[in-house]
PDB file of C-alpha atoms in Angstrom:
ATOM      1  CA  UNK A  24     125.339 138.714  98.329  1.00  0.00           C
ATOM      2  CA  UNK A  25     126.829 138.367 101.645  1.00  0.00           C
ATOM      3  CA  UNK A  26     128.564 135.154 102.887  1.00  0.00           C
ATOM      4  CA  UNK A  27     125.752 135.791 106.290  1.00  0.00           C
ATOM      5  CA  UNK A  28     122.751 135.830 103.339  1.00  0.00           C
ATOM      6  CA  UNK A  29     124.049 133.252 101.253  1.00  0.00           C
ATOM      7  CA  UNK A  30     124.066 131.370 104.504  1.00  0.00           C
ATOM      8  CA  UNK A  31     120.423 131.875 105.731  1.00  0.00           C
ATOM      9  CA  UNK A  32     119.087 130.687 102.321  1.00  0.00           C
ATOM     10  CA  UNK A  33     120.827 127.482 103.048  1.00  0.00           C
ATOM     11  CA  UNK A  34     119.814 126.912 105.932  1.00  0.00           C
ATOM     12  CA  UNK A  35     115.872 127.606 104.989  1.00  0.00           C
ATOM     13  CA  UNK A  36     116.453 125.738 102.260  1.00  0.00           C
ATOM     14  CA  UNK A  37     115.508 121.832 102.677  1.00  0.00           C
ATOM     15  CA  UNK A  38     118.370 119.658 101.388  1.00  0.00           C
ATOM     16  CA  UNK A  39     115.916 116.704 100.862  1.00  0.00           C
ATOM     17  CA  UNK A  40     113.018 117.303  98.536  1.00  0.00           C
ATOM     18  CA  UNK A  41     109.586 117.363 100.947  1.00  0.00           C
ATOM     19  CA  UNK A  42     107.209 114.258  99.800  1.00  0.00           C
ATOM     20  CA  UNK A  43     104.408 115.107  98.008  1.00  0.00           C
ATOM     21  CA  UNK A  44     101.229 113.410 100.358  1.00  0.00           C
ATOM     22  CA  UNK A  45      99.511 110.767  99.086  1.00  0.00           C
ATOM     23  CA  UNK A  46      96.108 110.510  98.042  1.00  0.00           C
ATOM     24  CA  UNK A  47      93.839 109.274 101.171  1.00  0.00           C
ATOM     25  CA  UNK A  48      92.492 105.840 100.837  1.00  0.00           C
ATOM     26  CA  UNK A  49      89.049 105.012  99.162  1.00  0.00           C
ATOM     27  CA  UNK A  50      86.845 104.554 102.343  1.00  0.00           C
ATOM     28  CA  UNK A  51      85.564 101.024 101.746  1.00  0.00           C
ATOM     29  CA  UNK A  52      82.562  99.668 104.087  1.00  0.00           C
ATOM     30  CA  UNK A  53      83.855  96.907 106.174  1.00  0.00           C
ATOM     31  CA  UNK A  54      80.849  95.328 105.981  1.00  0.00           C
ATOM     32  CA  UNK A  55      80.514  92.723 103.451  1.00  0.00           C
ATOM     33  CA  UNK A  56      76.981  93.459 102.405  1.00  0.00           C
ATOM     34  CA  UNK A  57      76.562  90.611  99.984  1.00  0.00           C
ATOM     35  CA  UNK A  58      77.503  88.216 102.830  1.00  0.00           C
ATOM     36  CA  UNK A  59      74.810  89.088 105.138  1.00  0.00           C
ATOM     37  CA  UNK A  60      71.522  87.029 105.399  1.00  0.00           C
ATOM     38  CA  UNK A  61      68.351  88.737 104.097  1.00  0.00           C
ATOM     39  CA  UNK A  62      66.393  89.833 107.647  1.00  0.00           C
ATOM     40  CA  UNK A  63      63.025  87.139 108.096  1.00  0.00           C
ATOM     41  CA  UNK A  64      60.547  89.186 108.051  1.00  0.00           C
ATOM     42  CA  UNK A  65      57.283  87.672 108.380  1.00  0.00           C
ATOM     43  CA  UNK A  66      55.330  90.193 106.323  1.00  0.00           C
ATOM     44  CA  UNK A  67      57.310  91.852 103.705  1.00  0.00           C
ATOM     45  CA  UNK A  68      56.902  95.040 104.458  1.00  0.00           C
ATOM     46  CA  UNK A  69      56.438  97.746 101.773  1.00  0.00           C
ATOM     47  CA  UNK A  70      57.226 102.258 102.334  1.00  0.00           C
ATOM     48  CA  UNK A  71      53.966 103.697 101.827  1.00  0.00           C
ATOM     49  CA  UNK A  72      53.562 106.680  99.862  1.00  0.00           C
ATOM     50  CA  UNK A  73      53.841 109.250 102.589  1.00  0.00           C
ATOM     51  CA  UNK A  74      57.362 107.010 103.210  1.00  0.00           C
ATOM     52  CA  UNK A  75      58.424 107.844  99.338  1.00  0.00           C
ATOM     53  CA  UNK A  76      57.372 111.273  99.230  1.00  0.00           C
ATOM     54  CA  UNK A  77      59.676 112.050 102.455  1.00  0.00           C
ATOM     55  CA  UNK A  78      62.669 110.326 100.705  1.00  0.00           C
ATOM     56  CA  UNK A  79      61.959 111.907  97.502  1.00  0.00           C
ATOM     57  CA  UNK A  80      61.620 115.549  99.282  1.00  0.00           C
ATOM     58  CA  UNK A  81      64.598 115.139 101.149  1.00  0.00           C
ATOM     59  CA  UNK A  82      67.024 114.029  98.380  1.00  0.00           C
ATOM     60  CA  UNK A  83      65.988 117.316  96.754  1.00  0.00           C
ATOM     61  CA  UNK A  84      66.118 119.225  99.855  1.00  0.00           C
ATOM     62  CA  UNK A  85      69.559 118.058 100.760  1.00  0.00           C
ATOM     63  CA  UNK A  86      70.948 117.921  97.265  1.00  0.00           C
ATOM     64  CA  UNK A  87      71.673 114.081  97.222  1.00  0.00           C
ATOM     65  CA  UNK A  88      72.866 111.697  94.513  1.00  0.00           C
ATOM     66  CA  UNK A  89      69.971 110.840  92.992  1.00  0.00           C
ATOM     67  CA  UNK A  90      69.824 107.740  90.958  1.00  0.00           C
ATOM     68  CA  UNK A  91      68.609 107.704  87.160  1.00  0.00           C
ATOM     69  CA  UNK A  92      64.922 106.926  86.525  1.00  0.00           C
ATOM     70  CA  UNK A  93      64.001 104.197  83.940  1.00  0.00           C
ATOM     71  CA  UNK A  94      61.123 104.562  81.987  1.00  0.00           C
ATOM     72  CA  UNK A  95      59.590 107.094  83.927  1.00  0.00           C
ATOM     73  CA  UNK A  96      60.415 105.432  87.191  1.00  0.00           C
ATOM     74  CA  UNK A  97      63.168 105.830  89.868  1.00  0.00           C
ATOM     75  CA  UNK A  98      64.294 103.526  92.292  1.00  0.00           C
ATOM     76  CA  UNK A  99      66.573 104.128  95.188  1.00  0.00           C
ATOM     77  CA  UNK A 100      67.097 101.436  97.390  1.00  0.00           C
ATOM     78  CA  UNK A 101      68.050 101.544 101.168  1.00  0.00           C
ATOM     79  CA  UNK A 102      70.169  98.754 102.633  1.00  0.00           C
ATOM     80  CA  UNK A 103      70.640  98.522 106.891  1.00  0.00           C
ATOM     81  CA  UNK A 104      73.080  95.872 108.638  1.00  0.00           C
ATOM     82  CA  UNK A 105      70.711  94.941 111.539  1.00  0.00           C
ATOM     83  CA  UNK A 106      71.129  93.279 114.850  1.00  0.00           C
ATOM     84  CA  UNK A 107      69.160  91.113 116.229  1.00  0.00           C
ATOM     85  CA  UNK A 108      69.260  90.209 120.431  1.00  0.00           C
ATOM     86  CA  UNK A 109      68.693  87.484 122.089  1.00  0.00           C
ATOM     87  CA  UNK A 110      65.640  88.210 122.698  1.00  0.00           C
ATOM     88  CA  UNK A 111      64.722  88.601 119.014  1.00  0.00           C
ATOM     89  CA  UNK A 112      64.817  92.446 119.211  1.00  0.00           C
ATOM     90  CA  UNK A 113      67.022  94.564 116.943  1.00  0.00           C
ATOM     91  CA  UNK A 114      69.386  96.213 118.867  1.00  0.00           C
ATOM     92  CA  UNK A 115      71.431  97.828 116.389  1.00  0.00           C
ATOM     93  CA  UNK A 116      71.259  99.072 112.710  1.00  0.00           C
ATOM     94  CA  UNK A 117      73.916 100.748 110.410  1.00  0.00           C
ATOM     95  CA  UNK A 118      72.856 102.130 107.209  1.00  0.00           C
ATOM     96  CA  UNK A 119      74.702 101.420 104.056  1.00  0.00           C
ATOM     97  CA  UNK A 120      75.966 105.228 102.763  1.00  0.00           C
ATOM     98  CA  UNK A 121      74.317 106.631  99.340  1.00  0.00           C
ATOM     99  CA  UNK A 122      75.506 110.037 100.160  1.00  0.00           C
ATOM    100  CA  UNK A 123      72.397 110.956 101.919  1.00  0.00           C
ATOM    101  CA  UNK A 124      73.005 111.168 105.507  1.00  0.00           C
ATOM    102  CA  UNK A 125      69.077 111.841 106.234  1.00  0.00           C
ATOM    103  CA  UNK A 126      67.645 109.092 104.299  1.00  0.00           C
ATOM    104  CA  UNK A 127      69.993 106.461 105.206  1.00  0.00           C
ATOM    105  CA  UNK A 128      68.915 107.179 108.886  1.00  0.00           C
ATOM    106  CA  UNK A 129      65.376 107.443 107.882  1.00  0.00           C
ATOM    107  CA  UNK A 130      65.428 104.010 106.652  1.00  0.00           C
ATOM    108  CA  UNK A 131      67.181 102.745 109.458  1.00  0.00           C
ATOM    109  CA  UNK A 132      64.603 103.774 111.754  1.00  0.00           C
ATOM    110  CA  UNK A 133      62.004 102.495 109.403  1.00  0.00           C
ATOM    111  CA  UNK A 134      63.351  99.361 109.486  1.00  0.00           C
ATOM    112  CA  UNK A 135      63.683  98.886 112.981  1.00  0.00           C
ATOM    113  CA  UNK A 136      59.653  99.932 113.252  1.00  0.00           C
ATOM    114  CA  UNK A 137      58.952  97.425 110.853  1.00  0.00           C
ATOM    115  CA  UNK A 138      61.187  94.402 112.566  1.00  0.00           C
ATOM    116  CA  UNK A 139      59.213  95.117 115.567  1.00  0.00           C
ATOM    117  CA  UNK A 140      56.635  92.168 115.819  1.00  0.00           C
ATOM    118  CA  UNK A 141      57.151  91.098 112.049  1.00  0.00           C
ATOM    119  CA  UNK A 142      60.335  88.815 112.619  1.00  0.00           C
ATOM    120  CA  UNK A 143      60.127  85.061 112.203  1.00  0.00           C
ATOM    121  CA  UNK A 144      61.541  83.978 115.528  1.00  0.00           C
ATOM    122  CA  UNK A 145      62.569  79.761 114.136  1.00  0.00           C
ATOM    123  CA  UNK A 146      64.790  82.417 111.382  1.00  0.00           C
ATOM    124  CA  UNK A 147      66.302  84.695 113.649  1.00  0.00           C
ATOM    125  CA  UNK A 148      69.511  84.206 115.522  1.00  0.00           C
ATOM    126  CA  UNK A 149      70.236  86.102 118.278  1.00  0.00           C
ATOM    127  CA  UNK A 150      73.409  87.756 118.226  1.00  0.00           C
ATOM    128  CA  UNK A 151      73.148  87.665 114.480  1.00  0.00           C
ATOM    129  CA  UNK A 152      73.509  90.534 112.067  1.00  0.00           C
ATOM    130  CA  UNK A 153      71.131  90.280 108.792  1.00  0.00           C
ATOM    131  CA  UNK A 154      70.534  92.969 106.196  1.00  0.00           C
ATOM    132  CA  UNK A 155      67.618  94.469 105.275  1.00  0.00           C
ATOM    133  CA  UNK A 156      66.642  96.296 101.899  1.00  0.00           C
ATOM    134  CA  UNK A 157      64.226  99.279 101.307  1.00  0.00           C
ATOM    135  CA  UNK A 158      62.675 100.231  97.883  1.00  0.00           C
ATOM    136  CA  UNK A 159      61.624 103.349  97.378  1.00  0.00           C
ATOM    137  CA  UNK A 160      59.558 103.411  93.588  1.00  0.00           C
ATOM    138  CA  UNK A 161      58.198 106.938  92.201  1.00  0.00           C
ATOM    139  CA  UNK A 162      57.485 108.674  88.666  1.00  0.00           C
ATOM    140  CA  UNK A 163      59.330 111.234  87.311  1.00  0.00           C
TER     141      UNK A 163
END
């Protein structure tokens, strides 16, 4: 080996070991569901069939995480962040992930539909964010 080889290879060669990278962070919601005040509706409103049946075709469709049924019945539950105006509107909504992009939209949208006219106003802050939880129920 030649004194011009041996120093190349030392020179490619890194004196200091390279770091191996670190696993990325667990992405953690920084919303702190729990904390939020259930959204007053004044009519409890409940998906209608047609409502399942999308959510059920779509977590097939889209391969999603689907959750384990329980004596014949599966429940997947939908929660949205929502905020309300000032002039008791919602004006914003953010879906809580379950690793289904389509149906966490889906009930976002839903649940702004079903805010609209159903809120009790002497419940409602404006300003105020309040969560909201979806249900959908089916047979296996």
């Amino acid at each position: 080996m030649t004194l011009l080889t041996l120093l190349t290879l030392v020179q490619a060669m890194p004196l200091v070991p390279t770091p191996v990278p670190a696993a990325p962070p667990i992405a953690r919601s920084p919303i702190d569901w729990a904390a939020l005040p259930p959204l007053p509706y004044r009519r409890t409103p409940q998906p209608t069939t047609s409502m399942v049946n999308f959510v059920v075709t779509e977590l097939r469709r889209n391969e999603c995480p689907r959750p384990m049924p329980v004596m014949g019945r599966t429940q997947l539950q939908v929660d949205v962040a929502v905020l309300i105006g000032e002039d008791d509107l919602v004006r914003a909504t953010i879906p809580r992930a379950i690793g289904c992009p389509t149906v966490e939209q889906y009930g976002a949208g839903l649940v702004v539909s079903f805010a609209r006219g159903n809120l009790m106003p002497h419940f409602v802050k404006g300003g105020s964010w309040y969560r909201a939880s979806l249900r959908f129920d089916w047979t296996e």
